[in-house]
Amino acid sequence: MHQDDCIFCKISKGEIPSTKIYEDEDVLAFRDIHPKAPIHFLIIPKKHIQSLAHAEPEDSALLGKMLSLTRQLAIQEGALNGFRVIINTGSDGGQEVDHLHIHVLGGPQPWNK
Ligand code: 5GP
Ligand code: ZN
């Protein structure tokens, strides 16, 4: 289920510390270590899925749960004027950590000034 050298699996197992904002049996959400917006957190499945491209049809309920949590946690974190959702996928998609994650970014943005 877990991949030994995966940093997000280690975060999921508590072997690497993180600032968690949500956790249940399937999913974990924690703040990005290098935030690119006033609100920037990641939602990951606890199960190791390499990327969105590696998700299987049987992962559909899990993916739906993660997307539903996206709106719930964005509002909970105070992104009341909207938020951005990014899923970098594969090397051409700019994915650096090979464990599926949803980026959620919000808060006042320079382009809104
Ligand atoms: P990617 O480019 O793969 O979509 O994004 C990976 C994200 O994970 C980056 O925004 C990076 O700042 C974040 N990240 C990488 N390592 C850690 C870590 O150890 N802890 C936390 N909280 N975030 C991390
Ligand atoms: Zn992993």
mmCIF file of N, CA and C and ligand atoms in Angstrom:
data_model
loop_
_atom_site.group_PDB
_atom_site.id
_atom_site.type_symbol
_atom_site.label_atom_id
_atom_site.label_comp_id
_atom_site.label_asym_id
_atom_site.label_seq_id
_atom_site.Cartn_x
_atom_site.Cartn_y
_atom_site.Cartn_z
ATOM 1 N N MET A 1 0.831 -1.204 0.000
ATOM 2 C CA MET A 1 0.000 0.000 0.000
ATOM 3 C C MET A 1 0.872 1.263 0.000
ATOM 4 N N HIS A 2 1.870 1.282 0.882
ATOM 5 C CA HIS A 2 2.765 2.434 0.922
ATOM 6 C C HIS A 2 4.013 2.152 0.111
ATOM 7 N N GLN A 3 4.631 3.228 -0.372
ATOM 8 C CA GLN A 3 5.901 3.066 -1.070
ATOM 9 C C GLN A 3 6.981 3.606 -0.148
ATOM 10 N N ASP A 4 8.010 2.816 0.094
ATOM 11 C CA ASP A 4 8.950 3.105 1.172
ATOM 12 C C ASP A 4 9.644 4.457 1.043
ATOM 13 N N ASP A 5 9.983 4.841 -0.192
ATOM 14 C CA ASP A 5 10.765 6.059 -0.359
ATOM 15 C C ASP A 5 9.901 7.258 -0.756
ATOM 16 N N CYS A 6 8.604 7.171 -0.525
ATOM 17 C CA CYS A 6 7.696 8.253 -0.943
ATOM 18 C C CYS A 6 7.474 9.222 0.220
ATOM 19 N N ILE A 7 7.783 10.508 0.004
ATOM 20 C CA ILE A 7 7.673 11.451 1.129
ATOM 21 C C ILE A 7 6.220 11.648 1.567
ATOM 22 N N PHE A 8 5.274 11.579 0.634
ATOM 23 C CA PHE A 8 3.880 11.776 1.054
ATOM 24 C C PHE A 8 3.338 10.542 1.774
ATOM 25 N N CYS A 9 3.827 9.340 1.442
ATOM 26 C CA CYS A 9 3.493 8.159 2.254
ATOM 27 C C CYS A 9 4.059 8.330 3.663
ATOM 28 N N LYS A 10 5.269 8.864 3.763
ATOM 29 C CA LYS A 10 5.876 9.075 5.087
ATOM 30 C C LYS A 10 5.095 10.120 5.877
ATOM 31 N N ILE A 11 4.650 11.174 5.208
ATOM 32 C CA ILE A 11 3.804 12.173 5.886
ATOM 33 C C ILE A 11 2.501 11.515 6.339
ATOM 34 N N SER A 12 1.934 10.698 5.462
ATOM 35 C CA SER A 12 0.677 10.011 5.773
ATOM 36 C C SER A 12 0.816 9.108 6.996
ATOM 37 N N LYS A 13 1.995 8.461 7.141
ATOM 38 C CA LYS A 13 2.236 7.556 8.267
ATOM 39 C C LYS A 13 2.765 8.295 9.503
ATOM 40 N N GLY A 14 2.997 9.622 9.376
ATOM 41 C CA GLY A 14 3.495 10.407 10.507
ATOM 42 C C GLY A 14 5.000 10.308 10.688
ATOM 43 N N GLU A 15 5.698 9.723 9.715
ATOM 44 C CA GLU A 15 7.155 9.584 9.826
ATOM 45 C C GLU A 15 7.880 10.884 9.484
ATOM 46 N N ILE A 16 7.205 11.738 8.700
ATOM 47 C CA ILE A 16 7.682 13.105 8.447
ATOM 48 C C ILE A 16 6.590 14.024 8.982
ATOM 49 N N PRO A 17 6.968 15.021 9.805
ATOM 50 C CA PRO A 17 5.929 15.895 10.367
ATOM 51 C C PRO A 17 5.287 16.784 9.305
ATOM 52 N N SER A 18 4.040 17.136 9.541
ATOM 53 C CA SER A 18 3.343 18.070 8.655
ATOM 54 C C SER A 18 2.293 18.781 9.484
ATOM 55 N N THR A 19 1.833 19.905 8.956
ATOM 56 C CA THR A 19 0.732 20.616 9.610
ATOM 57 C C THR A 19 -0.561 20.140 8.985
ATOM 58 N N LYS A 20 -1.200 19.196 9.661
ATOM 59 C CA LYS A 20 -2.414 18.583 9.129
ATOM 60 C C LYS A 20 -3.609 19.502 9.351
ATOM 61 N N ILE A 21 -4.479 19.567 8.368
ATOM 62 C CA ILE A 21 -5.734 20.305 8.555
ATOM 63 C C ILE A 21 -6.940 19.376 8.489
ATOM 64 N N TYR A 22 -6.736 18.144 8.026
ATOM 65 C CA TYR A 22 -7.835 17.178 7.959
ATOM 66 C C TYR A 22 -7.237 15.779 7.826
ATOM 67 N N GLU A 23 -7.884 14.800 8.459
ATOM 68 C CA GLU A 23 -7.459 13.412 8.296
ATOM 69 C C GLU A 23 -8.638 12.485 8.527
ATOM 70 N N ASP A 24 -8.775 11.488 7.683
ATOM 71 C CA ASP A 24 -9.678 10.376 7.972
ATOM 72 C C ASP A 24 -8.997 9.090 7.488
ATOM 73 N N GLU A 25 -9.740 8.003 7.381
ATOM 74 C CA GLU A 25 -9.102 6.717 7.069
ATOM 75 C C GLU A 25 -8.547 6.649 5.644
ATOM 76 N N ASP A 26 -9.048 7.516 4.764
ATOM 77 C CA ASP A 26 -8.665 7.457 3.349
ATOM 78 C C ASP A 26 -7.768 8.594 2.892
ATOM 79 N N VAL A 27 -7.878 9.725 3.556
ATOM 80 C CA VAL A 27 -7.375 10.990 3.010
ATOM 81 C C VAL A 27 -6.671 11.797 4.099
ATOM 82 N N LEU A 28 -5.656 12.572 3.664
ATOM 83 C CA LEU A 28 -4.975 13.503 4.566
ATOM 84 C C LEU A 28 -4.827 14.843 3.845
ATOM 85 N N ALA A 29 -5.015 15.931 4.583
ATOM 86 C CA ALA A 29 -4.755 17.268 4.034
ATOM 87 C C ALA A 29 -3.800 17.991 4.975
ATOM 88 N N PHE A 30 -2.794 18.650 4.387
ATOM 89 C CA PHE A 30 -1.775 19.344 5.186
ATOM 90 C C PHE A 30 -1.269 20.548 4.412
ATOM 91 N N ARG A 31 -0.700 21.515 5.150
ATOM 92 C CA ARG A 31 -0.219 22.742 4.506
ATOM 93 C C ARG A 31 1.044 22.470 3.686
ATOM 94 N N ASP A 32 1.113 23.103 2.524
ATOM 95 C CA ASP A 32 2.314 22.995 1.689
ATOM 96 C C ASP A 32 3.488 23.661 2.402
ATOM 97 N N ILE A 33 4.634 23.016 2.376
ATOM 98 C CA ILE A 33 5.811 23.515 3.096
ATOM 99 C C ILE A 33 6.345 24.814 2.468
ATOM 100 N N HIS A 34 6.093 25.017 1.186
ATOM 101 C CA HIS A 34 6.496 26.244 0.488
ATOM 102 C C HIS A 34 5.263 26.895 -0.147
ATOM 103 N N PRO A 35 4.438 27.538 0.692
ATOM 104 C CA PRO A 35 3.155 28.065 0.177
ATOM 105 C C PRO A 35 3.358 29.121 -0.916
ATOM 106 N N LYS A 36 2.562 29.012 -1.967
ATOM 107 C CA LYS A 36 2.626 29.958 -3.076
ATOM 108 C C LYS A 36 1.450 30.928 -3.050
ATOM 109 N N ALA A 37 0.673 30.884 -1.980
ATOM 110 C CA ALA A 37 -0.458 31.792 -1.780
ATOM 111 C C ALA A 37 -0.729 31.817 -0.284
ATOM 112 N N PRO A 38 -1.486 32.816 0.209
ATOM 113 C CA PRO A 38 -1.762 32.882 1.651
ATOM 114 C C PRO A 38 -2.381 31.581 2.189
ATOM 115 N N ILE A 39 -3.217 30.950 1.387
ATOM 116 C CA ILE A 39 -3.737 29.623 1.721
ATOM 117 C C ILE A 39 -3.183 28.659 0.677
ATOM 118 N N HIS A 40 -2.487 27.629 1.118
ATOM 119 C CA HIS A 40 -1.955 26.626 0.175
ATOM 120 C C HIS A 40 -1.819 25.315 0.928
ATOM 121 N N PHE A 41 -2.717 24.401 0.625
ATOM 122 C CA PHE A 41 -2.626 23.087 1.249
ATOM 123 C C PHE A 41 -2.762 22.004 0.186
ATOM 124 N N LEU A 42 -2.427 20.779 0.582
ATOM 125 C CA LEU A 42 -2.442 19.625 -0.311
ATOM 126 C C LEU A 42 -3.401 18.582 0.243
ATOM 127 N N ILE A 43 -4.124 17.935 -0.632
ATOM 128 C CA ILE A 43 -4.979 16.808 -0.242
ATOM 129 C C ILE A 43 -4.421 15.571 -0.923
ATOM 130 N N ILE A 44 -4.130 14.539 -0.136
ATOM 131 C CA ILE A 44 -3.576 13.294 -0.693
ATOM 132 C C ILE A 44 -4.417 12.097 -0.247
ATOM 133 N N PRO A 45 -4.434 11.061 -1.090
ATOM 134 C CA PRO A 45 -4.983 9.790 -0.605
ATOM 135 C C PRO A 45 -3.937 9.120 0.277
ATOM 136 N N LYS A 46 -4.357 8.405 1.304
ATOM 137 C CA LYS A 46 -3.383 7.656 2.118
ATOM 138 C C LYS A 46 -2.786 6.508 1.313
ATOM 139 N N LYS A 47 -3.606 5.940 0.444
ATOM 140 C CA LYS A 47 -3.134 4.906 -0.479
ATOM 141 C C LYS A 47 -2.146 5.531 -1.475
ATOM 142 N N HIS A 48 -1.034 4.847 -1.740
ATOM 143 C CA HIS A 48 -0.080 5.387 -2.709
ATOM 144 C C HIS A 48 -0.605 5.224 -4.126
ATOM 145 N N ILE A 49 -0.968 6.359 -4.737
ATOM 146 C CA ILE A 49 -1.294 6.404 -6.171
ATOM 147 C C ILE A 49 -0.281 7.374 -6.761
ATOM 148 N N GLN A 50 0.451 6.938 -7.771
ATOM 149 C CA GLN A 50 1.580 7.736 -8.257
ATOM 150 C C GLN A 50 1.150 9.097 -8.792
ATOM 151 N N SER A 51 0.067 9.121 -9.544
ATOM 152 C CA SER A 51 -0.410 10.383 -10.108
ATOM 153 C C SER A 51 -1.861 10.186 -10.524
ATOM 154 N N LEU A 52 -2.487 11.279 -10.972
ATOM 155 C CA LEU A 52 -3.870 11.159 -11.460
ATOM 156 C C LEU A 52 -3.930 10.200 -12.648
ATOM 157 N N ALA A 53 -2.859 10.182 -13.433
ATOM 158 C CA ALA A 53 -2.816 9.287 -14.597
ATOM 159 C C ALA A 53 -2.769 7.816 -14.192
ATOM 160 N N HIS A 54 -2.384 7.537 -12.940
ATOM 161 C CA HIS A 54 -2.290 6.161 -12.454
ATOM 162 C C HIS A 54 -3.525 5.730 -11.679
ATOM 163 N N ALA A 55 -4.502 6.633 -11.498
ATOM 164 C CA ALA A 55 -5.722 6.260 -10.777
ATOM 165 C C ALA A 55 -6.507 5.253 -11.618
ATOM 166 N N GLU A 56 -7.133 4.313 -10.932
ATOM 167 C CA GLU A 56 -7.901 3.246 -11.593
ATOM 168 C C GLU A 56 -9.392 3.538 -11.445
ATOM 169 N N PRO A 57 -10.210 2.901 -12.266
ATOM 170 C CA PRO A 57 -11.659 3.120 -12.131
ATOM 171 C C PRO A 57 -12.159 2.892 -10.703
ATOM 172 N N GLU A 58 -11.571 1.940 -9.993
ATOM 173 C CA GLU A 58 -12.032 1.679 -8.615
ATOM 174 C C GLU A 58 -11.629 2.783 -7.637
ATOM 175 N N ASP A 59 -10.810 3.738 -8.086
ATOM 176 C CA ASP A 59 -10.449 4.887 -7.248
ATOM 177 C C ASP A 59 -11.439 6.045 -7.385
ATOM 178 N N SER A 60 -12.483 5.872 -8.175
ATOM 179 C CA SER A 60 -13.403 6.975 -8.463
ATOM 180 C C SER A 60 -14.028 7.561 -7.200
ATOM 181 N N ALA A 61 -14.444 6.709 -6.275
ATOM 182 C CA ALA A 61 -15.072 7.219 -5.051
ATOM 183 C C ALA A 61 -14.064 8.027 -4.233
ATOM 184 N N LEU A 62 -12.824 7.531 -4.189
ATOM 185 C CA LEU A 62 -11.759 8.242 -3.474
ATOM 186 C C LEU A 62 -11.501 9.603 -4.111
ATOM 187 N N LEU A 63 -11.433 9.640 -5.440
ATOM 188 C CA LEU A 63 -11.204 10.915 -6.143
ATOM 189 C C LEU A 63 -12.354 11.877 -5.886
ATOM 190 N N GLY A 64 -13.572 11.345 -5.888
ATOM 191 C CA GLY A 64 -14.740 12.192 -5.611
ATOM 192 C C GLY A 64 -14.689 12.752 -4.204
ATOM 193 N N LYS A 65 -14.292 11.919 -3.266
ATOM 194 C CA LYS A 65 -14.165 12.372 -1.878
ATOM 195 C C LYS A 65 -13.127 13.482 -1.764
ATOM 196 N N MET A 66 -12.001 13.339 -2.470
ATOM 197 C CA MET A 66 -10.948 14.352 -2.416
ATOM 198 C C MET A 66 -11.437 15.674 -3.010
ATOM 199 N N LEU A 67 -12.204 15.591 -4.090
ATOM 200 C CA LEU A 67 -12.698 16.828 -4.710
ATOM 201 C C LEU A 67 -13.758 17.492 -3.827
ATOM 202 N N SER A 68 -14.567 16.679 -3.187
ATOM 203 C CA SER A 68 -15.555 17.222 -2.268
ATOM 204 C C SER A 68 -14.879 17.891 -1.070
ATOM 205 N N LEU A 69 -13.809 17.268 -0.583
ATOM 206 C CA LEU A 69 -13.043 17.860 0.521
ATOM 207 C C LEU A 69 -12.363 19.160 0.101
ATOM 208 N N THR A 70 -12.029 19.253 -1.183
ATOM 209 C CA THR A 70 -11.392 20.466 -1.691
ATOM 210 C C THR A 70 -12.246 21.691 -1.354
ATOM 211 N N ARG A 71 -13.533 21.640 -1.671
ATOM 212 C CA ARG A 71 -14.383 22.803 -1.398
ATOM 213 C C ARG A 71 -14.591 22.976 0.105
ATOM 214 N N GLN A 72 -14.802 21.880 0.817
ATOM 215 C CA GLN A 72 -15.040 21.962 2.263
ATOM 216 C C GLN A 72 -13.844 22.585 2.988
ATOM 217 N N LEU A 73 -12.640 22.102 2.665
ATOM 218 C CA LEU A 73 -11.443 22.583 3.368
ATOM 219 C C LEU A 73 -11.049 23.980 2.898
ATOM 220 N N ALA A 74 -11.286 24.293 1.618
ATOM 221 C CA ALA A 74 -10.993 25.652 1.126
ATOM 222 C C ALA A 74 -11.801 26.666 1.925
ATOM 223 N N ILE A 75 -13.065 26.385 2.124
ATOM 224 C CA ILE A 75 -13.918 27.299 2.894
ATOM 225 C C ILE A 75 -13.475 27.322 4.351
ATOM 226 N N GLN A 76 -13.198 26.139 4.902
ATOM 227 C CA GLN A 76 -12.741 26.041 6.299
ATOM 228 C C GLN A 76 -11.456 26.839 6.525
ATOM 229 N N GLU A 77 -10.577 26.834 5.523
ATOM 230 C CA GLU A 77 -9.295 27.541 5.636
ATOM 231 C C GLU A 77 -9.432 29.035 5.349
ATOM 232 N N GLY A 78 -10.622 29.470 4.934
ATOM 233 C CA GLY A 78 -10.881 30.892 4.768
ATOM 234 C C GLY A 78 -10.791 31.408 3.352
ATOM 235 N N ALA A 79 -10.802 30.523 2.377
ATOM 236 C CA ALA A 79 -10.765 30.951 0.970
ATOM 237 C C ALA A 79 -12.189 31.307 0.529
ATOM 238 N N LEU A 80 -12.671 32.427 1.027
ATOM 239 C CA LEU A 80 -14.085 32.771 0.845
ATOM 240 C C LEU A 80 -14.357 33.475 -0.479
ATOM 241 N N ASN A 81 -13.278 33.967 -1.126
ATOM 242 C CA ASN A 81 -13.456 34.663 -2.413
ATOM 243 C C ASN A 81 -12.967 33.814 -3.571
ATOM 244 N N GLY A 82 -12.965 32.521 -3.381
ATOM 245 C CA GLY A 82 -12.534 31.622 -4.449
ATOM 246 C C GLY A 82 -11.195 30.976 -4.145
ATOM 247 N N PHE A 83 -10.871 30.008 -4.938
ATOM 248 C CA PHE A 83 -9.626 29.260 -4.740
ATOM 249 C C PHE A 83 -9.258 28.595 -6.058
ATOM 250 N N ARG A 84 -7.997 28.172 -6.127
ATOM 251 C CA ARG A 84 -7.467 27.529 -7.330
ATOM 252 C C ARG A 84 -7.124 26.082 -6.987
ATOM 253 N N VAL A 85 -7.445 25.186 -7.888
ATOM 254 C CA VAL A 85 -7.216 23.752 -7.672
ATOM 255 C C VAL A 85 -6.287 23.257 -8.779
ATOM 256 N N ILE A 86 -5.175 22.657 -8.380
ATOM 257 C CA ILE A 86 -4.167 22.219 -9.361
ATOM 258 C C ILE A 86 -3.789 20.764 -9.054
ATOM 259 N N ILE A 87 -3.763 19.946 -10.092
ATOM 260 C CA ILE A 87 -3.253 18.578 -9.949
ATOM 261 C C ILE A 87 -2.164 18.390 -11.000
ATOM 262 N N ASN A 88 -0.919 18.675 -10.618
ATOM 263 C CA ASN A 88 0.200 18.451 -11.538
ATOM 264 C C ASN A 88 0.345 16.950 -11.750
ATOM 265 N N THR A 89 0.461 16.559 -13.018
ATOM 266 C CA THR A 89 0.440 15.121 -13.337
ATOM 267 C C THR A 89 1.566 14.766 -14.298
ATOM 268 N N GLY A 90 2.500 13.958 -13.807
ATOM 269 C CA GLY A 90 3.604 13.489 -14.651
ATOM 270 C C GLY A 90 4.656 14.566 -14.891
ATOM 271 N N SER A 91 5.753 14.180 -15.541
ATOM 272 C CA SER A 91 6.874 15.120 -15.701
ATOM 273 C C SER A 91 6.488 16.309 -16.568
ATOM 274 N N ASP A 92 5.746 16.095 -17.648
ATOM 275 C CA ASP A 92 5.321 17.226 -18.468
ATOM 276 C C ASP A 92 4.262 18.068 -17.753
ATOM 277 N N GLY A 93 3.635 17.497 -16.736
ATOM 278 C CA GLY A 93 2.655 18.237 -15.935
ATOM 279 C C GLY A 93 3.250 18.936 -14.732
ATOM 280 N N GLY A 94 4.584 18.878 -14.609
ATOM 281 C CA GLY A 94 5.258 19.588 -13.524
ATOM 282 C C GLY A 94 5.150 18.909 -12.170
ATOM 283 N N GLN A 95 4.816 17.617 -12.157
ATOM 284 C CA GLN A 95 4.689 16.897 -10.884
ATOM 285 C C GLN A 95 6.070 16.568 -10.330
ATOM 286 N N GLU A 96 6.331 17.003 -9.088
ATOM 287 C CA GLU A 96 7.638 16.746 -8.466
ATOM 288 C C GLU A 96 7.578 15.639 -7.437
ATOM 289 N N VAL A 97 6.450 15.514 -6.754
ATOM 290 C CA VAL A 97 6.283 14.428 -5.772
ATOM 291 C C VAL A 97 5.344 13.395 -6.393
ATOM 292 N N ASP A 98 5.870 12.168 -6.546
ATOM 293 C CA ASP A 98 5.127 11.136 -7.275
ATOM 294 C C ASP A 98 4.149 10.386 -6.373
ATOM 295 N N HIS A 99 3.270 11.145 -5.760
ATOM 296 C CA HIS A 99 2.132 10.618 -4.980
ATOM 297 C C HIS A 99 1.013 11.622 -5.228
ATOM 298 N N LEU A 100 -0.071 11.151 -5.814
ATOM 299 C CA LEU A 100 -1.193 12.027 -6.202
ATOM 300 C C LEU A 100 -1.513 13.051 -5.120
ATOM 301 N N HIS A 101 -1.626 14.316 -5.511
ATOM 302 C CA HIS A 101 -2.011 15.365 -4.571
ATOM 303 C C HIS A 101 -2.761 16.459 -5.288
ATOM 304 N N ILE A 102 -3.747 17.002 -4.599
ATOM 305 C CA ILE A 102 -4.490 18.169 -5.078
ATOM 306 C C ILE A 102 -3.926 19.386 -4.357
ATOM 307 N N HIS A 103 -3.455 20.375 -5.128
ATOM 308 C CA HIS A 103 -3.085 21.673 -4.543
ATOM 309 C C HIS A 103 -4.347 22.528 -4.437
ATOM 310 N N VAL A 104 -4.534 23.167 -3.303
ATOM 311 C CA VAL A 104 -5.611 24.149 -3.160
ATOM 312 C C VAL A 104 -4.974 25.458 -2.702
ATOM 313 N N LEU A 105 -5.149 26.513 -3.521
ATOM 314 C CA LEU A 105 -4.556 27.820 -3.227
ATOM 315 C C LEU A 105 -5.651 28.863 -3.142
ATOM 316 N N GLY A 106 -5.520 29.735 -2.151
ATOM 317 C CA GLY A 106 -6.517 30.794 -1.996
ATOM 318 C C GLY A 106 -5.941 31.965 -1.231
ATOM 319 N N GLY A 107 -6.803 32.914 -0.953
ATOM 320 C CA GLY A 107 -6.387 34.133 -0.269
ATOM 321 C C GLY A 107 -6.112 35.218 -1.274
ATOM 322 N N PRO A 108 -5.879 36.454 -0.793
ATOM 323 C CA PRO A 108 -5.654 37.561 -1.714
ATOM 324 C C PRO A 108 -4.487 37.282 -2.651
ATOM 325 N N GLN A 109 -4.668 37.539 -3.921
ATOM 326 C CA GLN A 109 -3.645 37.256 -4.920
ATOM 327 C C GLN A 109 -3.161 38.558 -5.546
ATOM 328 N N PRO A 110 -1.868 38.611 -5.956
ATOM 329 C CA PRO A 110 -1.343 39.832 -6.568
ATOM 330 C C PRO A 110 -2.185 40.299 -7.753
ATOM 331 N N TRP A 111 -2.713 39.340 -8.538
ATOM 332 C CA TRP A 111 -3.460 39.728 -9.743
ATOM 333 C C TRP A 111 -4.849 40.282 -9.413
ATOM 334 N N ASN A 112 -5.219 40.265 -8.128
ATOM 335 C CA ASN A 112 -6.505 40.862 -7.716
ATOM 336 C C ASN A 112 -6.339 42.280 -7.187
ATOM 337 N N LYS A 113 -5.077 42.756 -7.095
ATOM 338 C CA LYS A 113 -4.851 44.084 -6.533
ATOM 339 C C LYS A 113 -5.289 45.154 -7.516
HETATM 340 P P1 5GP B 1 4.142 19.079 -7.234
HETATM 341 O O1 5GP B 1 5.123 19.942 -7.967
HETATM 342 O O2 5GP B 1 4.587 17.645 -7.149
HETATM 343 O O3 5GP B 1 2.737 19.223 -7.723
HETATM 344 O O4 5GP B 1 4.084 19.689 -5.778
HETATM 345 C C1 5GP B 1 4.681 19.134 -4.659
HETATM 346 C C2 5GP B 1 4.419 20.080 -3.509
HETATM 347 O O5 5GP B 1 4.768 19.417 -2.305
HETATM 348 C C3 5GP B 1 5.247 21.368 -3.574
HETATM 349 O O6 5GP B 1 4.367 22.485 -3.560
HETATM 350 C C4 5GP B 1 6.105 21.300 -2.316
HETATM 351 O O7 5GP B 1 6.269 22.570 -1.694
HETATM 352 C C5 5GP B 1 5.352 20.340 -1.431
HETATM 353 N N1 5GP B 1 6.190 19.568 -0.544
HETATM 354 C C6 5GP B 1 7.302 18.861 -0.899
HETATM 355 N N2 5GP B 1 7.836 18.256 0.177
HETATM 356 C C7 5GP B 1 7.027 18.559 1.229
HETATM 357 C C8 5GP B 1 7.071 18.213 2.623
HETATM 358 O O8 5GP B 1 7.943 17.486 3.102
HETATM 359 N N3 5GP B 1 6.083 18.731 3.399
HETATM 360 C C9 5GP B 1 5.090 19.523 2.898
HETATM 361 N N4 5GP B 1 4.167 19.989 3.775
HETATM 362 N N5 5GP B 1 5.022 19.861 1.599
HETATM 363 C C10 5GP B 1 5.989 19.389 0.776
HETATM 364 ZN ZN ZN B 2 3.226 7.599 -1.647
#
